[in-house]
Coordinates of C-alpha atoms in Angstrom, one line a residue:
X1 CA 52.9 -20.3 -127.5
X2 CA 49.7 -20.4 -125.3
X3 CA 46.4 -19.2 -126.7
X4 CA 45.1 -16.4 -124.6
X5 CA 41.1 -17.0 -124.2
X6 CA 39.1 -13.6 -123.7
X7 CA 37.1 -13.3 -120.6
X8 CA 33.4 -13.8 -120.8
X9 CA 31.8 -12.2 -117.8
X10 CA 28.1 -10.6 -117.9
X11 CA 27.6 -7.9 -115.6
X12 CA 24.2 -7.1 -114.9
X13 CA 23.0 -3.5 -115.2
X14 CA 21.5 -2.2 -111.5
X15 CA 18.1 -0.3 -111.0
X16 CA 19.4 3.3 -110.3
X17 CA 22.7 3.0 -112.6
X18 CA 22.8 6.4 -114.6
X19 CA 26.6 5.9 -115.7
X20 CA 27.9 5.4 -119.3
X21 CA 30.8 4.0 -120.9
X22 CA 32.2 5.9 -124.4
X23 CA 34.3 4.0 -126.4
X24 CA 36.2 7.1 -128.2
X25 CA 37.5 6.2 -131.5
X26 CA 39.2 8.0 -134.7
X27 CA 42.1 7.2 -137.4
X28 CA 44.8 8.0 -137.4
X29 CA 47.5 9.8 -139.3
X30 CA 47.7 6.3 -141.5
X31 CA 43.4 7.6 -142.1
X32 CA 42.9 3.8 -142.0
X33 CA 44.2 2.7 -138.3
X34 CA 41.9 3.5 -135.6
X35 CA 42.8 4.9 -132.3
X36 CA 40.9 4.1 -129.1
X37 CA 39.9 5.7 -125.5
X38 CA 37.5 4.9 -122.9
X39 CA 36.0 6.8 -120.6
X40 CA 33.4 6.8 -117.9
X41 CA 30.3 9.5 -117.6
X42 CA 28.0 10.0 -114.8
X43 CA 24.9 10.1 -117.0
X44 CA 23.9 8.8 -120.9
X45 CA 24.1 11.3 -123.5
X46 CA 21.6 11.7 -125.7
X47 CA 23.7 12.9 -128.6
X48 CA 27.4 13.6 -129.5
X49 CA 27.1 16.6 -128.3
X50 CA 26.6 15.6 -125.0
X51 CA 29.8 13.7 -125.0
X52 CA 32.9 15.9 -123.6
X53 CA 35.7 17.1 -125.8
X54 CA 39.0 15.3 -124.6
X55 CA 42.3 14.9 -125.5
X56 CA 45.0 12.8 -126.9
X57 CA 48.8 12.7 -127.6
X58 CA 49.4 11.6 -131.1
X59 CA 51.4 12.6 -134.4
X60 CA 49.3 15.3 -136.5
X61 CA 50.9 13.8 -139.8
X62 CA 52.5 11.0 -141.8
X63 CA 55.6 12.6 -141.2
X64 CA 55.9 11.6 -137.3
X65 CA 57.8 14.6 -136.5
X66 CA 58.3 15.3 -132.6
X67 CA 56.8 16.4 -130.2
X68 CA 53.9 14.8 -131.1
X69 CA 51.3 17.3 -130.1
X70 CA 48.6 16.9 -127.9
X71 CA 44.9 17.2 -129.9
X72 CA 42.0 17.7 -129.2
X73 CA 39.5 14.7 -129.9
X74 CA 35.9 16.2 -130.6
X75 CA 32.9 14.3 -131.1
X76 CA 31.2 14.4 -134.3
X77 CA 29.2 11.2 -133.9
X78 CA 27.7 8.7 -131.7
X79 CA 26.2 4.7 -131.8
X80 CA 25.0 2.2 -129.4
X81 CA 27.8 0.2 -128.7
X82 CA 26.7 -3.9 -129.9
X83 CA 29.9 -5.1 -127.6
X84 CA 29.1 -3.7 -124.3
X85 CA 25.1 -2.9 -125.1
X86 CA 22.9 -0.9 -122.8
X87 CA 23.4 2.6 -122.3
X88 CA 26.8 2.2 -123.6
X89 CA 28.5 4.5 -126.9
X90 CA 30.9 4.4 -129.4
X91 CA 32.0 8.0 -130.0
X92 CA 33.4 8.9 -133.5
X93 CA 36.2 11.9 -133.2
X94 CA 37.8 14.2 -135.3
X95 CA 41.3 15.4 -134.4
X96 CA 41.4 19.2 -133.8
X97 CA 44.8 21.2 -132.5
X98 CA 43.9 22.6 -129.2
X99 CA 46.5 25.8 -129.5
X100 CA 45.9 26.7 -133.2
X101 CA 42.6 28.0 -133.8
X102 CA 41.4 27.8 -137.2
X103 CA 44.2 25.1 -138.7
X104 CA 43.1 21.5 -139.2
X105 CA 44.9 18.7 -138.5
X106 CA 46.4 17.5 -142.0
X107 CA 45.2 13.7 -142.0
X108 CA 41.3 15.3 -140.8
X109 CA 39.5 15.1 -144.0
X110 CA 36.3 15.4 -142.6
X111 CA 36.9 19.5 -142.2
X112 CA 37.5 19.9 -146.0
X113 CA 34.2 17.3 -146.8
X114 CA 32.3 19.9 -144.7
X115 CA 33.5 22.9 -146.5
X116 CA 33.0 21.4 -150.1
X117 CA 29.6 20.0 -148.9
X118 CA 28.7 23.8 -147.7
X119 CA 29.2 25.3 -151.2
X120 CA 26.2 22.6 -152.2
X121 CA 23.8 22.8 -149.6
X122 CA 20.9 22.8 -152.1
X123 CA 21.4 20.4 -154.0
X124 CA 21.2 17.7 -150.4
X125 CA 23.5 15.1 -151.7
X126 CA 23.6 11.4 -150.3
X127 CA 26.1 9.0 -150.4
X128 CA 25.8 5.1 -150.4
X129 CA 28.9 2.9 -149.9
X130 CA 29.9 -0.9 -150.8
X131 CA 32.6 -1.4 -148.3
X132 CA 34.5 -5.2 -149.7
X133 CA 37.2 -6.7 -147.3
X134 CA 39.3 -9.3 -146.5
X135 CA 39.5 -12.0 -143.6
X136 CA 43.0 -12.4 -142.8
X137 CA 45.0 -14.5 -141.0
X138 CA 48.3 -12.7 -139.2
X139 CA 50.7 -13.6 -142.0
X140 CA 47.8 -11.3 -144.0
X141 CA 46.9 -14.3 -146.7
X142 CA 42.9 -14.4 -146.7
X143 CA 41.6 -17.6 -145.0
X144 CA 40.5 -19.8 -147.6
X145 CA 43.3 -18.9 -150.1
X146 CA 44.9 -21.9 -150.2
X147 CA 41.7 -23.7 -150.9
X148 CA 41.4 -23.1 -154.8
X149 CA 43.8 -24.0 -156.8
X150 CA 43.9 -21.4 -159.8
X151 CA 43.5 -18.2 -158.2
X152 CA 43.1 -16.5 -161.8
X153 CA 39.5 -18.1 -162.4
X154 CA 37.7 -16.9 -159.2
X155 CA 33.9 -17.8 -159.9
X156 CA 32.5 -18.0 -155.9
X157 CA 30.8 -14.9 -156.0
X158 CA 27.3 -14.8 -153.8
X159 CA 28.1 -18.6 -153.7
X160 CA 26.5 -20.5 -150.6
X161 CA 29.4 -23.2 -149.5
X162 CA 33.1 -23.6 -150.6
X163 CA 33.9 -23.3 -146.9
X164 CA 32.9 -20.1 -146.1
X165 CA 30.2 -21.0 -142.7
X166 CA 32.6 -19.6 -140.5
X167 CA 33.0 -16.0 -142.6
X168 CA 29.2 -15.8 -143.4
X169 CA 28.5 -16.3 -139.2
X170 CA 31.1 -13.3 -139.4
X171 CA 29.7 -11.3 -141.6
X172 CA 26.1 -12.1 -140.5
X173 CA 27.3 -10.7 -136.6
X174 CA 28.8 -7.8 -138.2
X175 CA 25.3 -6.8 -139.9
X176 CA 23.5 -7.2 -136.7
X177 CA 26.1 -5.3 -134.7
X178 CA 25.8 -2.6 -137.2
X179 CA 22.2 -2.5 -136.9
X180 CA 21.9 -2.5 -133.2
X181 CA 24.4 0.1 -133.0
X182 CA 21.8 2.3 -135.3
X183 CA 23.8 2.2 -138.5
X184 CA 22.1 2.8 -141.8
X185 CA 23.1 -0.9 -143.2
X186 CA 21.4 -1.7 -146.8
X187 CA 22.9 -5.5 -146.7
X188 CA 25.9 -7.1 -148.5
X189 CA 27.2 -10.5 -149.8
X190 CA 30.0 -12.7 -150.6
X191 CA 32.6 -11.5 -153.0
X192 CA 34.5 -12.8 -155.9
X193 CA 37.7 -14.2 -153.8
X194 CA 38.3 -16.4 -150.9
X195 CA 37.4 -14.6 -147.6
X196 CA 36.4 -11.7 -149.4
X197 CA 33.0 -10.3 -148.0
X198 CA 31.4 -6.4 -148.8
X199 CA 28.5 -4.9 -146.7
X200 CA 26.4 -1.6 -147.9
X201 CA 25.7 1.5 -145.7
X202 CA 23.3 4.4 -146.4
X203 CA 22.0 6.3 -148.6
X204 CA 22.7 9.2 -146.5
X205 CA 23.6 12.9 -146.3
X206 CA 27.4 14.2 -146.6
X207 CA 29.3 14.1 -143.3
X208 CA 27.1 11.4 -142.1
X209 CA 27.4 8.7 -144.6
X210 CA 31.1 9.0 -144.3
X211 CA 31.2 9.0 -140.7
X212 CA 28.9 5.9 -140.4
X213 CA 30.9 3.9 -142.8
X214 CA 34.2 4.6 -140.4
X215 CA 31.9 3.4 -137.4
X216 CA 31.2 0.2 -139.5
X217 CA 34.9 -0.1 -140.1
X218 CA 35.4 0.2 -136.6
X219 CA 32.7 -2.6 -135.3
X220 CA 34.2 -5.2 -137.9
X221 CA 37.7 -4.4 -136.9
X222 CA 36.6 -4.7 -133.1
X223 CA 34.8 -8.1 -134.2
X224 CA 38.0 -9.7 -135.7
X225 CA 40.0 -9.0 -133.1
X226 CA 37.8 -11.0 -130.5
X227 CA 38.1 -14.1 -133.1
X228 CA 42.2 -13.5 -133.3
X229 CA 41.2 -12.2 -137.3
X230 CA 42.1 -9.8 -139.0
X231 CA 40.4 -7.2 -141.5
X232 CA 42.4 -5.7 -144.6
X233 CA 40.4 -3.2 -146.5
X234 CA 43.2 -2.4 -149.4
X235 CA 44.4 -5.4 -151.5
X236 CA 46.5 -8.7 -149.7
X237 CA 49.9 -9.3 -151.5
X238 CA 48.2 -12.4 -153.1
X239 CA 45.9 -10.7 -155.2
X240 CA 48.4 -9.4 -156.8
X241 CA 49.0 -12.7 -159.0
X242 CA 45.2 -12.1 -160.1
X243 CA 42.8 -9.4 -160.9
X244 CA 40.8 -9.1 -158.0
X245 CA 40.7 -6.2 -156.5
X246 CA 39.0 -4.5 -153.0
X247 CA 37.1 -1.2 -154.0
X248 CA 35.3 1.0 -152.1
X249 CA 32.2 1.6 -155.1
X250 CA 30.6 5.0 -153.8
X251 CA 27.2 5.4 -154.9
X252 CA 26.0 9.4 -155.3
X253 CA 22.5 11.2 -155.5
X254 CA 21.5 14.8 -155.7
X255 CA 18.0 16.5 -154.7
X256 CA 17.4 17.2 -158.7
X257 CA 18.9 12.9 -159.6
X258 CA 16.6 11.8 -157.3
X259 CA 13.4 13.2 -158.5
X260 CA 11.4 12.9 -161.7
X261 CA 13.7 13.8 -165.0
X262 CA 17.1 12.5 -162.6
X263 CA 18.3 10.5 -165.5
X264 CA 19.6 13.7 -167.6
X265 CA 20.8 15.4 -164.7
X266 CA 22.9 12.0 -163.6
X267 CA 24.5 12.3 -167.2
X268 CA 25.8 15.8 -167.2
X269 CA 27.0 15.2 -163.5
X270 CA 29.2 12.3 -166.0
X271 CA 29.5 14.6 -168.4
X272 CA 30.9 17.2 -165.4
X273 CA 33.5 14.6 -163.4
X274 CA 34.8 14.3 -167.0
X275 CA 35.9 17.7 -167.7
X276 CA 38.0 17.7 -164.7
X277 CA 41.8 16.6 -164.0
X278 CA 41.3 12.6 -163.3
X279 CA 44.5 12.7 -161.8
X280 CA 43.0 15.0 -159.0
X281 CA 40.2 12.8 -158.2
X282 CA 41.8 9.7 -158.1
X283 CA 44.5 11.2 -155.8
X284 CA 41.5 11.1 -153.2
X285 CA 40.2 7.6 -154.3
X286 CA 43.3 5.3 -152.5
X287 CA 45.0 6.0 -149.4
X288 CA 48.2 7.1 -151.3
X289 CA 47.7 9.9 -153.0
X290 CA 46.7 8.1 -155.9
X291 CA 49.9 6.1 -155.7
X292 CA 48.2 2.3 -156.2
X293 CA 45.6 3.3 -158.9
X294 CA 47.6 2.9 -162.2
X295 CA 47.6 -0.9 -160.6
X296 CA 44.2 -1.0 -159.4
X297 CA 42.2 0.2 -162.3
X298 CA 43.5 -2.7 -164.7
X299 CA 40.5 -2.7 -167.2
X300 CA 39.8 -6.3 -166.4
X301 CA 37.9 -8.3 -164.2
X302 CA 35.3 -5.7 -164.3
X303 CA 37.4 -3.1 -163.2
X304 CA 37.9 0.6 -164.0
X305 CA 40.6 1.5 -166.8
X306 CA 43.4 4.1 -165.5
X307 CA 43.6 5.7 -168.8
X308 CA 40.3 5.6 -170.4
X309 CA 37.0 7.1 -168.4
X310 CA 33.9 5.7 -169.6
X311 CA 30.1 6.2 -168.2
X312 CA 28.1 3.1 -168.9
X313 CA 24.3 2.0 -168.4
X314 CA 24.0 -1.0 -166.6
X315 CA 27.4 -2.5 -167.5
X316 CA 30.2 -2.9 -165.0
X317 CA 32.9 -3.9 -167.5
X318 CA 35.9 -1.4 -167.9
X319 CA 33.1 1.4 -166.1
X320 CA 34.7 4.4 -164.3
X321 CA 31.3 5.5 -163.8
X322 CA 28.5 3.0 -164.0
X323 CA 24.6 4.0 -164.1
X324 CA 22.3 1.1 -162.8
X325 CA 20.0 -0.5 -165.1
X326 CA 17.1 -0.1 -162.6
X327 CA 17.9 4.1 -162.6
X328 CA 18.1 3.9 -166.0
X329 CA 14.7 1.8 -166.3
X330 CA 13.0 4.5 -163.3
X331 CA 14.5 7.9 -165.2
X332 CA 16.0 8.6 -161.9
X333 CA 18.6 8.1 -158.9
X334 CA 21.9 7.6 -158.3
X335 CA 25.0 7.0 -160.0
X336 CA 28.4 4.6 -159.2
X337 CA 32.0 5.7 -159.0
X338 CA 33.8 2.6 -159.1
X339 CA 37.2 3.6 -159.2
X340 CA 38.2 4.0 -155.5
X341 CA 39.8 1.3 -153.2
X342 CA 38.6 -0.6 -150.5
X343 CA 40.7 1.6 -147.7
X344 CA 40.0 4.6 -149.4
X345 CA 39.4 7.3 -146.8
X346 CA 35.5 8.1 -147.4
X347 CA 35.6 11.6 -146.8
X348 CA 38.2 11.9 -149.5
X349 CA 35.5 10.0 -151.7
X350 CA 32.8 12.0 -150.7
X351 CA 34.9 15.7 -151.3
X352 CA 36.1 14.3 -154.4
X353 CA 32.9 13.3 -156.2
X354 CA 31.1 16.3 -155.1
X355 CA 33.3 18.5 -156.3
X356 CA 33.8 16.8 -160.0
X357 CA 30.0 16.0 -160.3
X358 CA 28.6 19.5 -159.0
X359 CA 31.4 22.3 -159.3
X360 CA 33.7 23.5 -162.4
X361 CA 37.2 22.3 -162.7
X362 CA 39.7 24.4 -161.3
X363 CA 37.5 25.2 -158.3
X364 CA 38.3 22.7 -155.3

């Protein structure tokens, strides 16, 4: 079969251009898969809110039942775009139905985020997420797999070498990417498997900490496919002869956590996610309905148990909920779920942990 190369062609902006290009982008009903559209403006916006509402025809849910409708794409965010620069956007959408006022799509999570968020409005919480991932090749084995020998006894965690230059020039142009697109990147590192990378993003208030970490999704996705890669945020077949695992850690803060006495106020939010139905929460923490986490929270490898919650300090060994050492050591912060997966859907995350940490059980 012939390789394809892409085209590399530079065209220089003119003196007097006023035009932008906006990448449209959103999941779909899968609430991993991203959907595209592009579209020309005459001028740049300045905001999302700038950016027109369009349309597109595409299933509402998992079921795929016909006609699909046509929805409604509405912009809820907006970055520079790092792959055609300039005066150029990517526009994050959320699906709305154009003839049914007042019912959300099923799949769009973001609307019931925004109404759990509004019930907490003074207590500001931020969110912080530690995205890991894969590098794939198209049978969906990770790229160096092959090149260890006991795949139970994975010590290359933050490791410089064991042939990973090509994925650390990878996850270095991600970064950058990230940050010229005006992301809130805090960094990342190598992870403890072959081709297994994780980047950070945020701290930052509800809606938007979500909604950059699907932007970030969407830039890394954008940069495998102009390498012929592939990116798999839930866990590769192969890791299922090990106990690796791809999580999606979620780091949480409140107004009160985050100022001088935080430390007690962290613990009853533990105290708080306790009392309620762990079923229910960890229904929002895969992208099955919970289906994958009796596997995924295995107890070992420091992973999560499925059956027995625990809030450490400082430990990440069988920790559903794990408070840092240096929050511990400063009487104030944040504190770690650790139990959702990699392609968790973050507003799911978000909605979840909000409600368990901040509002009695029964409620959401």
């Amino acid at each position: 079969m012939a390789t394809i190369q892409p085209l590399k062609m530079k065209f220089p902006d003119e003196q007097g251009d006023t035009y932008s290009v906006l990448e449209y982008v959103l999941t779909d009903q899968s609430r991993i898969d991203y959907l595209n559209k592009t579209y020309v403006v005459d001028t740049e916006p300045n905001t999302f809110s700038d950016c027109p509402v369009k349309t597109i025809t595409q299933y509402d849910s998992a079921e795929e039942i016909e006609p699909e409708p046509e929805l409604a794409t509405v912009p809820v965010a907006m970055c520079r775009d790092p792959f055609r620069q300039g005066r150029h956007k990517i526009v994050l959408c959320e699906p709305e139905y154009i003839d049914r006022p007042g019912q959300h799509v099923e799949y769009n999570r973001r609307v019931l985020l925004g109404k759990t968020l509004s019930r907490v409005t003074d207590q500001e919480p931020w969110f912080g997420f530690e995205q890991e991932y894969f590098l794939v090749d198209a049978t969906g084995r990770p790229l160096e797999w092959d090149s260890y020998p006991d795949q139970r006894n994975l010590q290359n965690e933050l490791f410089v070498g064991n042939n990973s230059g090509m994925e650390r020039t990878f996850f270095d142009t991600h970064l950058h990417a990230c940050l010229y697109a005006g992301l809130k990147m805090y960094g990342g590192n190598r992870e403890g498997s072959p081709s297994m990378w994780e980047y950070q993003i945020g701290p930052l208030p509800g809606l938007e900490a979500a909604d950059q970490l699907l932007l970030s999704r969407y830039i890394l996705i954008r940069l495998a496919e102009s390498v012929g890669l592939y990116v798999k945020f839930g866990n590769p077949e192969v890791l299922k002869s090990c106990d690796g695992r791809i999580a999606l850690h979620t780091n949480f803060s409140t107004k009160k956590s985050r100022a001088e006495g935080g430390l007690r106020v962290l613990k009853k939010m533990a105290e708080n996610i306790e009392r309620h139905d762990q079923a229910l929460i960890m229904s929002n923490y895969d992208n099955a309905g919970g289906a994958t986490m009796e596997w995924f929270l295995s107890g070992r490898a420091a992973m999560p148990s499925y059956d027995n919650f625990q809030c450490k300090v400082g430990c990440k060994e069988d920790c559903s909920l794990r408070i840092p050492a240096m929050v511990a050591q400063a009487g104030k912060g944040y504190i770690e779920e650790r139990r959702p997966t990699g392609d968790a859907n973050p507003y799911d995350v978000c909605r979840a942990l909000t409600a368990s940490a901040l509002l009695e059980p029964g409620s959401w």
